[in-house]
Tab-separated table of C-alpha atoms and ligand atoms in Angstrom:
chain	number	residue	atom	x	y	z
A	1	UNK	CA	94.910	85.708	62.018
A	2	UNK	CA	95.216	89.374	62.163
A	3	UNK	CA	93.263	91.374	65.671
A	4	UNK	CA	90.486	93.859	64.781
A	5	UNK	CA	91.181	96.538	67.574
A	6	UNK	CA	88.506	98.146	68.051
A	7	UNK	CA	87.465	100.587	71.471
A	8	UNK	CA	86.608	98.272	74.606
A	9	UNK	CA	83.419	97.744	76.067
A	10	UNK	CA	81.758	96.068	79.142
A	11	UNK	CA	81.504	93.250	77.240
A	12	UNK	CA	85.264	93.477	76.930
A	13	UNK	CA	85.650	93.326	80.585
A	14	UNK	CA	87.043	89.917	81.443
A	15	UNK	CA	89.401	89.475	78.784
A	16	UNK	CA	90.871	92.899	79.205
A	17	UNK	CA	91.015	91.966	82.771
A	18	UNK	CA	93.135	88.296	81.813
A	19	UNK	CA	95.696	89.894	78.828
A	20	UNK	CA	96.548	92.978	81.244
A	21	UNK	CA	96.659	89.359	83.988
A	22	UNK	CA	99.028	87.579	82.179
A	23	UNK	CA	101.767	90.750	81.300
A	24	UNK	CA	101.422	91.597	85.088
A	25	UNK	CA	102.956	87.913	85.781
A	26	UNK	CA	105.963	88.533	83.878
A	27	UNK	CA	107.605	91.088	85.791
A	28	UNK	CA	109.582	92.316	83.884
A	29	UNK	CA	106.557	95.194	82.244
A	30	UNK	CA	103.646	96.629	84.701
A	31	UNK	CA	104.561	98.257	87.817
A	32	UNK	CA	102.222	95.743	88.733
A	33	UNK	CA	102.722	91.827	89.302
A	34	UNK	CA	99.016	90.188	88.652
A	35	UNK	CA	96.218	92.476	87.677
A	36	UNK	CA	93.454	94.539	90.073
A	37	UNK	CA	90.370	92.315	91.288
A	38	UNK	CA	88.056	91.858	88.088
A	39	UNK	CA	85.557	94.630	89.249
A	40	UNK	CA	88.318	97.411	89.860
A	41	UNK	CA	89.564	96.519	85.869
A	42	UNK	CA	85.458	97.114	85.239
A	43	UNK	CA	85.570	99.579	86.909
A	44	UNK	CA	88.459	101.341	85.551
A	45	UNK	CA	86.420	100.114	82.203
A	46	UNK	CA	83.556	101.758	82.599
A	47	UNK	CA	84.512	105.664	83.747
A	48	UNK	CA	87.244	105.379	80.801
A	49	UNK	CA	83.408	105.475	79.036
A	50	UNK	CA	81.813	107.347	80.757
A	51	UNK	CA	84.811	110.135	81.013
A	52	UNK	CA	85.543	109.439	76.725
A	53	UNK	CA	89.163	108.438	77.935
A	54	UNK	CA	90.299	105.990	75.164
A	55	UNK	CA	90.505	102.360	75.181
A	56	UNK	CA	91.306	100.393	72.659
A	57	UNK	CA	91.948	96.161	72.475
A	58	UNK	CA	92.858	93.901	69.674
A	59	UNK	CA	90.261	90.375	69.187
A	60	UNK	CA	91.421	87.537	68.083
A	61	UNK	CA	88.405	85.285	67.755
A	62	UNK	CA	87.019	85.768	71.393
A	63	UNK	CA	90.493	86.240	72.896
A	64	UNK	CA	91.817	89.576	73.678
A	65	UNK	CA	95.308	89.979	72.745
A	66	UNK	CA	96.091	93.860	73.723
A	67	UNK	CA	94.954	96.556	74.756
A	68	UNK	CA	95.650	100.433	75.122
A	69	UNK	CA	94.661	103.457	77.171
A	70	UNK	CA	94.900	107.234	77.763
A	71	UNK	CA	93.579	108.532	81.261
A	72	UNK	CA	93.037	112.115	80.752
A	73	UNK	CA	94.658	114.023	83.693
A	74	UNK	CA	91.579	115.860	86.548
A	75	UNK	CA	93.723	117.644	87.691
A	76	UNK	CA	92.549	121.482	86.280
A	77	UNK	CA	96.004	122.402	85.084
A	78	UNK	CA	96.753	118.756	83.415
A	79	UNK	CA	93.258	118.188	81.874
A	80	UNK	CA	95.142	118.084	78.040
A	81	UNK	CA	97.142	115.515	79.543
A	82	UNK	CA	96.812	111.480	79.153
A	83	UNK	CA	98.448	109.029	80.881
A	84	UNK	CA	98.979	105.872	78.611
A	85	UNK	CA	99.216	102.668	80.019
A	86	UNK	CA	99.182	99.732	77.230
A	87	UNK	CA	100.419	96.104	76.996
A	88	UNK	CA	100.233	92.993	74.603
A	89	UNK	CA	100.534	89.016	74.992
A	90	UNK	CA	103.513	87.664	75.343
A	91	UNK	CA	102.626	84.753	72.139
A	92	UNK	CA	101.478	87.447	70.386
A	93	UNK	CA	103.794	90.604	70.323
A	94	UNK	CA	105.462	91.389	67.217
A	95	UNK	CA	102.530	91.208	64.906
A	96	UNK	CA	102.212	94.228	64.637
A	97	UNK	CA	99.215	94.118	66.839
A	98	UNK	CA	101.235	97.216	69.386
A	99	UNK	CA	101.297	99.542	66.578
A	100	UNK	CA	97.737	99.160	65.681
A	101	UNK	CA	96.718	100.007	69.013
A	102	UNK	CA	98.958	102.505	69.898
A	103	UNK	CA	98.401	103.756	66.454
A	104	UNK	CA	94.529	104.101	67.323
A	105	UNK	CA	94.676	104.909	70.865
A	106	UNK	CA	95.991	108.172	70.000
A	107	UNK	CA	93.896	109.439	67.346
A	108	UNK	CA	91.571	108.185	69.753
A	109	UNK	CA	93.174	110.723	72.103
A	110	UNK	CA	94.335	113.493	70.054
A	111	UNK	CA	90.341	114.124	68.493
A	112	UNK	CA	89.476	113.790	72.161
A	113	UNK	CA	91.130	116.920	72.247
A	114	UNK	CA	94.115	115.580	74.358
A	115	UNK	CA	97.258	117.601	73.321
A	116	UNK	CA	100.071	115.751	75.339
A	117	UNK	CA	100.749	111.829	76.185
A	118	UNK	CA	103.073	110.392	78.313
A	119	UNK	CA	104.403	107.651	80.220
A	120	UNK	CA	106.564	105.801	82.298
A	121	UNK	CA	108.720	102.902	80.745
A	122	UNK	CA	111.316	100.674	82.634
A	123	UNK	CA	114.481	101.375	81.199
A	124	UNK	CA	115.269	97.472	80.396
A	125	UNK	CA	112.020	97.608	77.961
A	126	UNK	CA	113.622	98.568	75.010
A	127	UNK	CA	110.395	96.978	72.519
A	128	UNK	CA	107.668	99.121	74.141
A	129	UNK	CA	110.685	102.359	73.965
A	130	UNK	CA	111.539	101.736	70.104
A	131	UNK	CA	107.262	101.176	70.347
A	132	UNK	CA	106.756	104.584	71.520
A	133	UNK	CA	109.994	106.361	69.682
A	134	UNK	CA	108.470	105.443	66.638
A	135	UNK	CA	105.268	106.700	67.089
A	136	UNK	CA	107.222	110.153	67.899
A	137	UNK	CA	107.781	110.348	71.138
A	138	UNK	CA	110.197	111.950	73.227
A	139	UNK	CA	112.233	110.147	75.926
A	140	UNK	CA	111.745	113.183	78.991
A	141	UNK	CA	113.444	112.106	81.888
A	142	UNK	CA	114.708	109.277	83.584
A	143	UNK	CA	114.709	108.642	87.431
A	144	UNK	CA	117.230	106.055	88.279
A	145	UNK	CA	116.410	103.315	90.421
A	146	UNK	CA	112.920	103.829	90.650
A	147	UNK	CA	112.495	99.669	89.770
A	148	UNK	CA	113.747	96.828	92.085
A	149	UNK	CA	112.314	93.247	90.783
A	150	UNK	CA	113.474	89.894	91.516
A	151	UNK	CA	116.880	91.434	93.140
A	152	UNK	CA	117.098	93.749	89.815
A	153	UNK	CA	117.151	98.087	89.616
A	154	UNK	CA	116.229	99.137	86.533
A	155	UNK	CA	115.623	103.273	85.758
A	156	UNK	CA	112.227	104.709	85.134
A	157	UNK	CA	111.850	106.160	81.950
A	158	UNK	CA	109.499	109.074	81.624
A	159	UNK	CA	108.607	109.565	77.598
A	160	UNK	CA	105.807	112.469	76.236
A	161	UNK	CA	104.156	113.198	73.106
A	162	UNK	CA	102.914	117.096	72.453
A	163	UNK	CA	100.552	117.699	70.142
A	164	UNK	CA	100.871	122.012	70.890
A	165	UNK	CA	99.542	123.722	67.827
A	166	UNK	CA	95.740	123.488	68.953
A	167	UNK	CA	96.053	123.989	71.960
A	168	UNK	CA	98.768	127.089	71.437
A	169	UNK	CA	97.531	130.046	74.019
A	170	UNK	CA	98.112	133.055	72.102
B	201	COA	C1	105.732	96.765	73.607
B	201	COA	C2	104.857	95.476	72.690
B	201	COA	C3	103.734	96.606	73.105
B	201	COA	C4	104.730	96.052	71.859
B	201	COA	O1	103.546	95.359	71.504
B	201	COA	P1	104.090	94.748	69.897
B	201	COA	O2	103.107	94.193	69.089
B	201	COA	O3	104.455	93.447	70.251
B	201	COA	O4	104.931	95.212	68.583
B	201	COA	P2	105.103	95.659	67.322
B	201	COA	O5	104.530	94.347	66.746
B	201	COA	O6	103.322	96.552	67.069
B	201	COA	O7	105.619	96.359	67.087
B	201	COA	C5	105.615	97.179	66.782
B	201	COA	C6	107.479	98.248	67.013
B	201	COA	O8	107.627	98.160	67.594
B	201	COA	C7	108.721	97.418	68.572
B	201	COA	N1	108.616	96.705	68.269
B	201	COA	C8	108.687	95.417	69.100
B	201	COA	N2	109.187	94.515	69.290
B	201	COA	C9	110.401	94.394	69.573
B	201	COA	C10	111.886	93.516	69.840
B	201	COA	N3	110.912	92.583	70.346
B	201	COA	N4	112.722	94.098	70.128
B	201	COA	C11	112.999	95.709	69.261
B	201	COA	N5	111.663	97.046	69.085
B	201	COA	C12	110.625	96.131	69.109
B	201	COA	C13	109.100	98.062	66.979
B	201	COA	O9	109.811	99.221	66.915
B	201	COA	C14	108.630	97.530	66.425
B	201	COA	O10	108.158	97.942	64.994
B	201	COA	P3	108.965	97.391	63.841
B	201	COA	O11	108.761	95.886	63.565
B	201	COA	O12	109.000	98.446	62.092
B	201	COA	O13	110.914	97.401	64.523
B	201	COA	C15	104.862	94.420	73.303
B	201	COA	O14	106.020	94.228	73.115
B	201	COA	C16	104.565	94.635	74.582
B	201	COA	O15	103.301	94.058	75.103
B	201	COA	N6	105.362	94.440	75.909
B	201	COA	C17	104.859	93.917	77.261
B	201	COA	C18	103.999	95.007	77.889
B	201	COA	C19	104.687	96.483	77.803
B	201	COA	O16	106.098	96.738	78.549
B	201	COA	N7	103.753	97.436	77.791
B	201	COA	C20	104.378	98.855	77.976
B	201	COA	C21	104.848	98.855	78.945
B	201	COA	S1	105.119	100.959	79.476
């Protein structure tokens, strides 16, 4: 079944929460080991809708199998920047869903006037790094041993994608 990529709505909150929780519980990819409470996930989605932050989900039938969001920074000197988060449920990876989600969300971010998208990724997360590189993200930095999970250290990579031309000053 081909996934349908669409902007998130409040009807998607429970499915988004379930997908996020499943990926978090894998412990290998995200900064948390479980999703926040459902109310917090709903508040996150409501804020994104209210603030015009792009968030897309991948639907397969009644199931949400992935998400991608870019949260615009509120600090006055960083309002052209957004922080990206994404995931695809384990049994649906490698089918093009992550790429489709990322493409849609980046296009919406650019259309919304963002000029920079940044993210953190674990150095061992080769799939995500390869995807981000393919979509134009550059490596910007590394925090050594920033993660310690289940007795194993990992580095944190900082990656960024910049569309400077439309926002260039002077
Ligand atoms: C990273 C992730 C979102 C990619 O989603 P996906 O649907 O599996 O990826 P796609 O099938 O769309 O593949 C897109 C590209 O990602 C890369 N990729 C995907 N799976 C890969 C793998 N197993 N090994 C290497 N590269 C891989 C490739 O560049 C691929 O392009 P290609 O097929 O042309 O080579 C998904 O693996 C995931 O959810 N991982 C766990 C959560 C996570 O890491 N979130 C990001 C935290 S920073």
